[in-house]
Short mmCIF file of C-alpha atoms in Angstrom, two decimals:
data_model
loop_
_atom_site.label_atom_id
_atom_site.label_comp_id
_atom_site.label_asym_id
_atom_site.label_seq_id
_atom_site.Cartn_x
_atom_site.Cartn_y
_atom_site.Cartn_z
CA MET A 629 -10.54 -18.60 12.80
CA THR A 630 -8.41 -15.48 12.25
CA HIS A 631 -9.82 -12.21 10.96
CA LEU A 632 -8.11 -12.67 7.58
CA MET A 633 -9.40 -16.24 7.24
CA PHE A 634 -12.94 -15.05 8.00
CA GLN A 635 -12.58 -12.26 5.44
CA ARG A 636 -11.44 -14.75 2.80
CA CYS A 637 -14.39 -17.06 3.53
CA VAL A 638 -16.78 -14.15 3.04
CA HIS A 639 -14.96 -13.13 -0.13
CA LEU A 640 -15.18 -16.69 -1.49
CA ILE A 641 -18.96 -16.70 -1.04
CA PHE A 642 -19.15 -13.47 -3.00
CA LEU A 643 -16.88 -14.74 -5.76
CA ILE A 644 -18.99 -17.86 -6.18
CA ALA A 645 -21.89 -15.48 -6.77
CA ILE A 646 -19.92 -14.00 -9.65
CA LEU A 647 -20.13 -17.31 -11.45
CA LEU A 648 -23.86 -17.55 -10.89
CA PHE A 649 -24.68 -14.03 -12.06
CA LEU A 650 -22.15 -13.01 -14.69
CA PRO A 651 -22.18 -9.28 -15.48
CA ALA A 652 -20.75 -7.51 -18.48
CA PHE A 653 -18.04 -5.91 -16.39
CA GLY A 654 -15.65 -6.75 -13.58
CA GLN A 655 -17.87 -6.42 -10.54
CA TYR A 656 -20.92 -8.37 -9.49
CA VAL A 657 -23.77 -6.00 -8.62
CA ARG A 658 -26.81 -7.29 -6.77
CA GLN A 659 -29.71 -7.35 -9.23
CA GLU A 660 -32.56 -7.52 -6.73
CA LYS A 661 -34.50 -4.26 -6.57
CA PHE A 662 -35.93 -2.63 -3.45
CA ALA A 663 -38.32 0.27 -3.07
CA SER A 664 -35.73 2.11 -0.98
CA GLU A 665 -32.42 1.66 0.77
CA GLN A 666 -34.38 1.23 4.00
CA ASP A 667 -36.06 -1.87 2.55
CA ARG A 668 -32.68 -3.27 1.54
CA ARG A 669 -31.28 -2.81 5.05
CA ALA A 670 -34.24 -4.68 6.51
CA ARG A 671 -33.06 -7.77 4.65
CA TYR A 672 -29.26 -7.43 4.44
CA GLU A 673 -26.54 -6.51 6.92
CA LEU A 674 -23.71 -4.19 5.85
CA ASP A 675 -21.30 -7.01 4.97
CA ASP A 676 -23.75 -9.64 3.69
CA TRP A 677 -22.71 -8.72 0.16
CA ILE A 678 -19.10 -7.71 -0.53
CA SER A 679 -17.96 -6.50 -3.95
CA HIS A 680 -14.44 -6.12 -5.30
CA SER A 681 -13.92 -4.18 -8.50
CA THR A 682 -10.96 -2.76 -10.40
CA SER A 683 -10.20 0.21 -8.09
CA HIS A 684 -7.70 1.80 -10.47
CA SER A 685 -9.00 5.39 -10.58
CA PHE A 686 -8.76 7.55 -7.46
CA SER A 687 -10.49 10.74 -6.30
CA SER A 688 -9.49 11.59 -2.73
CA ALA A 689 -8.80 10.17 0.72
CA THR A 690 -9.66 10.88 4.34
CA ILE A 691 -8.76 9.40 7.73
CA GLY A 692 -11.13 8.50 10.55
CA THR A 693 -10.61 7.10 14.03
CA HIS A 694 -9.62 3.64 12.84
CA TYR A 695 -9.64 3.69 9.05
CA LEU A 696 -8.04 5.28 6.05
CA TYR A 697 -10.76 5.79 3.42
CA ILE A 698 -9.84 6.07 -0.27
CA ALA A 699 -12.45 7.24 -2.78
CA THR A 700 -12.29 5.57 -6.19
CA LYS A 701 -14.17 6.25 -9.42
CA ASP A 702 -14.60 2.56 -10.21
CA GLY A 703 -14.68 0.59 -6.96
CA GLY A 704 -16.42 2.54 -4.19
CA ILE A 705 -14.45 3.39 -1.05
CA LEU A 706 -11.40 1.36 -0.06
CA ARG A 707 -10.76 0.93 3.67
CA TYR A 708 -7.47 0.31 5.46
CA HIS A 709 -7.42 -0.27 9.24
CA ILE A 710 -4.56 2.00 10.28
CA LEU A 711 -4.26 0.55 13.80
CA GLU A 712 -4.31 -3.17 12.95
CA ASN A 713 -2.79 -2.77 9.47
CA TYR A 714 -5.09 -4.71 7.16
CA TRP A 715 -7.40 -3.94 4.23
CA ASP A 716 -11.04 -4.38 5.23
CA PHE A 717 -13.80 -4.93 2.69
CA PRO A 718 -14.64 -1.83 0.61
CA PHE A 719 -17.84 0.18 0.77
CA THR A 720 -19.68 -0.24 -2.56
CA THR A 721 -23.22 -0.33 -3.92
CA SER A 722 -23.49 -3.75 -2.28
CA SER A 723 -23.16 -2.11 1.13
CA GLY A 724 -25.49 0.81 0.44
CA LEU A 725 -23.60 3.43 -1.60
CA PRO A 726 -25.70 4.87 -4.44
CA SER A 727 -22.78 4.54 -6.86
CA ASN A 728 -19.29 3.04 -7.05
CA THR A 729 -18.12 6.29 -8.62
CA VAL A 730 -17.11 8.31 -5.56
CA LEU A 731 -15.92 11.83 -6.36
CA ASP A 732 -14.98 12.80 -2.81
CA VAL A 733 -14.92 11.30 0.67
CA TYR A 734 -14.63 13.10 4.01
CA TYR A 735 -14.64 11.98 7.64
CA ASP A 736 -16.21 14.43 10.09
CA PRO A 737 -14.52 14.03 13.50
CA GLU A 738 -17.28 16.02 15.23
CA THR A 739 -20.09 13.59 14.34
CA GLY A 740 -18.16 10.47 13.34
CA PHE A 741 -19.99 10.49 9.98
CA LEU A 742 -18.24 9.50 6.77
CA TRP A 743 -19.42 11.58 3.81
CA ALA A 744 -19.39 10.33 0.22
CA ILE A 745 -20.07 12.49 -2.82
CA THR A 746 -21.21 10.57 -5.92
CA PRO A 747 -22.24 12.00 -9.33
CA ASN A 748 -25.95 12.16 -8.48
CA ASP A 749 -26.18 11.84 -4.72
CA ILE A 750 -24.69 12.62 -1.31
CA SER A 751 -24.42 9.94 1.37
CA ILE A 752 -23.33 9.64 4.96
CA PHE A 753 -22.27 6.52 6.82
CA GLN A 754 -23.54 6.33 10.40
CA PRO A 755 -21.16 4.19 12.48
CA ALA A 756 -23.69 3.48 15.24
CA SER A 757 -26.25 1.89 12.92
CA LYS A 758 -23.62 0.77 10.38
CA GLU A 759 -25.63 2.00 7.43
CA TRP A 760 -25.42 4.43 4.54
CA ILE A 761 -28.04 7.20 4.38
CA ASN A 762 -28.60 8.61 0.89
CA LYS A 763 -29.91 12.13 0.37
CA SER A 764 -32.05 11.05 -2.59
CA GLU A 765 -34.00 8.71 -0.31
CA THR A 766 -34.27 10.98 2.73
CA PRO A 767 -37.01 13.66 2.66
CA GLY A 768 -36.04 16.80 4.54
CA TRP A 769 -32.34 15.93 4.49
CA PRO A 770 -31.18 17.06 7.96
CA TYR A 771 -27.40 16.91 7.46
CA ASP A 772 -25.02 19.69 6.44
CA LEU A 773 -21.64 18.98 4.92
CA PRO A 774 -19.19 20.35 7.51
CA GLU A 775 -16.50 22.88 6.75
CA ARG A 776 -13.23 21.14 6.07
CA ASP A 777 -9.54 21.86 5.72
CA THR A 778 -9.05 22.83 2.07
CA SER A 779 -5.28 23.21 2.30
CA GLY A 780 -4.97 20.13 0.15
CA THR A 781 -5.73 22.29 -2.88
CA GLN A 782 -2.79 24.60 -2.15
CA PRO A 783 0.93 23.90 -2.44
CA ALA A 784 2.61 23.18 0.87
CA ASN A 785 6.16 22.54 1.99
CA SER A 786 7.07 19.36 3.84
CA ASP A 787 6.68 21.07 7.22
CA GLN A 788 3.07 22.00 6.47
CA ILE A 789 1.69 18.59 5.55
CA ASN A 790 -1.14 18.33 8.05
CA ARG A 791 -2.14 14.84 9.10
CA GLY A 792 -5.47 13.61 7.78
CA VAL A 793 -5.69 16.16 4.96
CA PHE A 794 -5.78 15.00 1.35
CA PHE A 795 -3.28 16.84 -0.83
CA ASN A 796 -3.77 16.87 -4.57
CA ARG A 797 -1.19 16.40 -7.31
CA GLU A 798 0.06 20.01 -7.14
CA ALA A 799 1.23 19.49 -3.57
CA LEU A 800 3.33 16.44 -4.49
CA LEU A 801 6.05 18.85 -5.59
CA ASN A 802 6.52 19.95 -1.98
CA LEU A 803 7.15 16.49 -0.58
CA PRO A 804 10.72 15.46 0.15
CA THR A 805 12.29 13.09 -2.36
CA PHE A 806 10.93 9.56 -2.00
CA PHE A 807 12.53 6.37 -3.31
CA ALA A 808 10.45 3.37 -4.34
CA ASN A 809 11.28 -0.12 -3.12
CA GLY A 810 11.26 -3.16 -5.39
CA SER A 811 11.05 -2.87 -9.16
CA PHE A 812 9.64 0.66 -9.21
CA SER A 813 11.03 4.16 -9.57
CA ILE A 814 9.50 7.53 -8.75
CA LEU A 815 10.20 9.93 -11.60
CA SER A 816 10.88 13.63 -11.12
CA ASP A 817 7.37 14.59 -12.25
CA TRP A 818 5.82 12.24 -9.67
CA ARG A 819 4.99 9.39 -11.97
CA LEU A 820 5.51 5.82 -10.88
CA SER A 821 7.60 3.77 -13.31
CA ASP A 822 7.55 -0.04 -13.41
CA ASP A 823 11.17 -0.96 -14.15
CA ASN A 824 10.14 -4.36 -15.52
CA THR A 825 7.49 -3.25 -18.00
CA PHE A 826 8.44 0.44 -18.42
CA ASP A 827 4.82 1.41 -17.80
CA GLU A 828 4.26 4.76 -16.11
CA TYR A 829 1.41 5.75 -13.80
CA LEU A 830 0.30 9.18 -12.61
CA MET A 831 0.26 9.96 -8.88
CA VAL A 832 -2.87 12.01 -8.20
CA GLY A 833 -2.40 12.88 -4.52
CA TYR A 834 -1.50 11.73 -1.04
CA ILE A 835 -2.50 11.83 2.61
CA ARG A 836 -0.45 11.64 5.81
CA ASP A 837 -1.69 9.52 8.72
CA ARG A 838 -1.01 9.82 12.45
CA PHE A 839 1.98 7.46 12.17
CA ASP A 840 3.62 9.73 9.58
CA ARG A 841 2.99 7.33 6.75
CA ILE A 842 2.35 8.89 3.37
CA TRP A 843 -0.34 7.13 1.31
CA PHE A 844 0.06 7.75 -2.42
CA LEU A 845 -2.86 7.33 -4.84
CA VAL A 846 -1.56 6.12 -8.21
CA ASP A 847 -4.05 6.20 -11.09
CA GLY A 848 -4.15 3.08 -13.23
CA PHE A 849 -2.10 1.16 -10.70
CA GLY A 850 -2.90 1.15 -7.00
CA ILE A 851 -1.55 2.39 -3.68
CA GLY A 852 1.80 3.52 -2.32
CA GLN A 853 2.77 3.51 1.34
CA GLY A 854 5.73 5.71 2.25
CA ASP A 855 7.57 6.64 5.43
CA MET A 856 8.34 10.31 6.07
CA PHE A 857 11.56 9.55 7.94
CA SER A 858 13.21 6.95 5.70
CA GLN A 859 11.66 8.56 2.59
CA ARG A 860 11.11 5.13 1.05
CA ALA A 861 7.82 3.76 -0.25
CA ASP A 862 6.25 0.44 -1.21
CA PHE A 863 3.81 0.31 -4.12
CA TYR A 864 1.29 -2.41 -4.87
CA ARG A 865 -1.66 -3.14 -7.09
CA ILE A 866 -5.08 -3.48 -5.55
CA GLY A 867 -8.31 -4.81 -7.02
CA LEU A 868 -9.21 -6.79 -10.11
CA PRO A 869 -7.78 -6.20 -13.57
CA ASP A 870 -10.26 -4.99 -16.19
CA ILE A 871 -11.92 -8.35 -16.73
CA SER A 872 -15.33 -9.95 -16.56
CA PRO A 873 -14.66 -12.78 -14.06
CA ARG A 874 -15.34 -16.32 -15.25
CA ALA A 875 -13.48 -18.58 -12.82
CA ILE A 876 -12.03 -18.69 -9.31
CA GLU A 877 -9.69 -21.19 -7.70
CA PHE A 878 -7.91 -21.49 -4.36
CA GLN A 879 -4.30 -22.65 -4.37
CA GLY A 880 -3.79 -23.22 -0.68
CA ASP A 881 -4.90 -19.95 0.87
CA ASP A 882 -4.11 -17.91 -2.25
CA LEU A 883 -6.96 -16.98 -4.57
CA TRP A 884 -6.82 -16.96 -8.38
CA ILE A 885 -9.41 -15.08 -10.47
CA GLY A 886 -9.65 -15.44 -14.24
CA GLY A 887 -11.90 -13.92 -16.84
CA VAL A 888 -12.20 -12.14 -20.16
CA GLY A 889 -10.63 -8.73 -20.72
CA ASP A 890 -12.59 -5.80 -22.13
CA ARG A 891 -9.80 -4.94 -24.66
CA SER A 892 -9.57 -1.34 -23.45
CA GLY A 893 -8.08 -1.70 -19.98
CA VAL A 894 -5.59 -3.78 -18.05
CA SER A 895 -6.29 -7.44 -18.71
CA GLY A 896 -4.72 -10.45 -17.02
CA ILE A 897 -5.12 -13.34 -14.62
CA ALA A 898 -5.33 -12.10 -11.03
CA LEU A 899 -3.65 -13.68 -8.01
CA TRP A 900 -4.66 -12.45 -4.55
CA PRO A 901 -2.07 -13.87 -2.12
CA PHE A 902 -3.36 -14.61 1.37
CA ASN A 903 -0.47 -12.92 3.19
CA SER A 904 -0.16 -9.86 0.97
CA ALA A 905 -2.18 -6.75 0.22
CA GLU A 906 -0.81 -6.72 -3.32
CA TRP A 907 -2.69 -8.27 -6.21
CA GLU A 908 -0.54 -9.84 -8.94
CA TYR A 909 -1.50 -9.77 -12.62
CA PHE A 910 -0.27 -12.31 -15.16
CA GLN A 911 -0.64 -10.86 -18.66
CA ALA A 912 -0.23 -12.61 -21.99
CA LYS A 913 1.55 -9.61 -23.49
CA ARG A 914 4.24 -9.91 -20.79
CA ILE A 915 4.66 -13.71 -20.72
CA PRO A 916 5.94 -15.43 -23.90
CA ARG A 917 4.52 -18.86 -23.02
CA LEU A 918 1.09 -17.53 -22.09
CA PRO A 919 -0.60 -16.89 -25.46
CA SER A 920 -3.92 -15.79 -23.93
CA ASP A 921 -5.05 -14.51 -20.53
CA ASN A 922 -8.75 -14.95 -21.33
CA VAL A 923 -9.61 -17.69 -18.82
CA PHE A 924 -12.81 -19.72 -18.51
CA SER A 925 -11.82 -22.39 -15.98
CA MET A 926 -8.96 -23.12 -13.54
CA LEU A 927 -7.68 -26.13 -11.61
CA ALA A 928 -5.02 -26.06 -8.88
CA ASP A 929 -2.80 -29.12 -8.42
CA GLY A 930 -0.16 -28.65 -5.73
CA ASP A 931 2.28 -25.97 -6.88
CA SER A 932 0.78 -26.04 -10.37
CA ILE A 933 -2.38 -24.46 -11.70
CA TRP A 934 -4.10 -25.11 -15.04
CA PHE A 935 -5.95 -22.45 -17.07
CA ALA A 936 -8.49 -23.21 -19.80
CA SER A 937 -8.30 -20.34 -22.28
CA ASP A 938 -9.29 -19.48 -25.84
CA PHE A 939 -5.83 -20.63 -26.94
CA GLY A 940 -5.64 -24.09 -25.42
CA VAL A 941 -4.61 -24.96 -21.87
CA SER A 942 -1.85 -23.15 -19.98
CA LEU A 943 0.07 -24.54 -17.01
CA PHE A 944 1.82 -22.42 -14.39
CA ASP A 945 4.22 -23.94 -11.87
CA TYR A 946 4.22 -21.52 -8.95
CA GLY A 947 7.27 -23.25 -7.49
CA ASP A 948 9.68 -22.46 -10.33
CA LEU A 949 7.57 -19.69 -11.96
CA ASN A 950 7.49 -21.58 -15.25
CA TRP A 951 4.72 -21.38 -17.88
CA LYS A 952 3.76 -23.97 -20.52
CA ASN A 953 0.95 -24.01 -23.08
CA TYR A 954 -0.81 -26.93 -24.75
CA SER A 955 -2.80 -26.37 -27.95
CA THR A 956 -3.55 -28.11 -31.25
CA ARG A 957 0.18 -28.13 -31.93
CA GLU A 958 0.59 -30.52 -29.00
CA GLY A 959 -2.25 -32.75 -30.18
CA MET A 960 -5.33 -31.15 -28.64
CA ALA A 961 -8.49 -31.51 -30.72
CA SER A 962 -9.24 -27.79 -30.44
CA ASN A 963 -7.91 -24.65 -28.85
#
């Protein structure tokens, strides 16, 4: 079994748990209570519970020995293995963080600790024991946040972009001109424009890794990966849309997730392709023959997949990318 196949099996177990314990928002959070984080660790390993949330709001980023870590305000800490080039499971409350709202993240090369700053706590991840230690649960907190390179808060020219340092939005102006691949454009004020929908998203910062890749953090959207030499970048969504999940379905190795939108964020039916880091969203407001993207059940049938919604049943043929909808107008007893 490959690493990706194993990851998907673990993710499927978690997603089944979504259906058993439906929350009022887009992430399942373990409801069992423990006296302390130490008690939780005695029962669960780091990756026994894996949570995936929206991950659309970004705070900062840091780079360790093997991983790029991205702090989000809604989905914990995203992790990308920079040597083997794959997204590993994120660090969230399910793995020991005190909150999925992470205001800052920093890797200390001297100790190997990963620091996470949340609204009401400070935490470190110890790689040897593979556990999060929270200050609120540790009497006589023995750790001091190390001094760090703060050049990311100052403008820099392209020759001064230190590797492993997070640069905020102000420093975007000193990057060379980048061009986006696919159906995206980078505007002069460092906003990402979707040429298909005309939506625009704010870039909030970037970090340069040891391979001279530039990782862009794009609020409301996802991640960009650029190359300093070609000055081109790929952009892709990551994480769930703003839905409360109600149904999951495999179509081959690809995973579909449907649910009910919260009316205030980005709704849609999510597709997580097996061979891609990018999540795809199918939204009713963008698809004429999809009257509703509130989904309660799904069924895959070859290249086709059926969606039970609050406006009848919709059919998507993944082979020819064609949508159809069946409602009371086609003879159904009810929508």
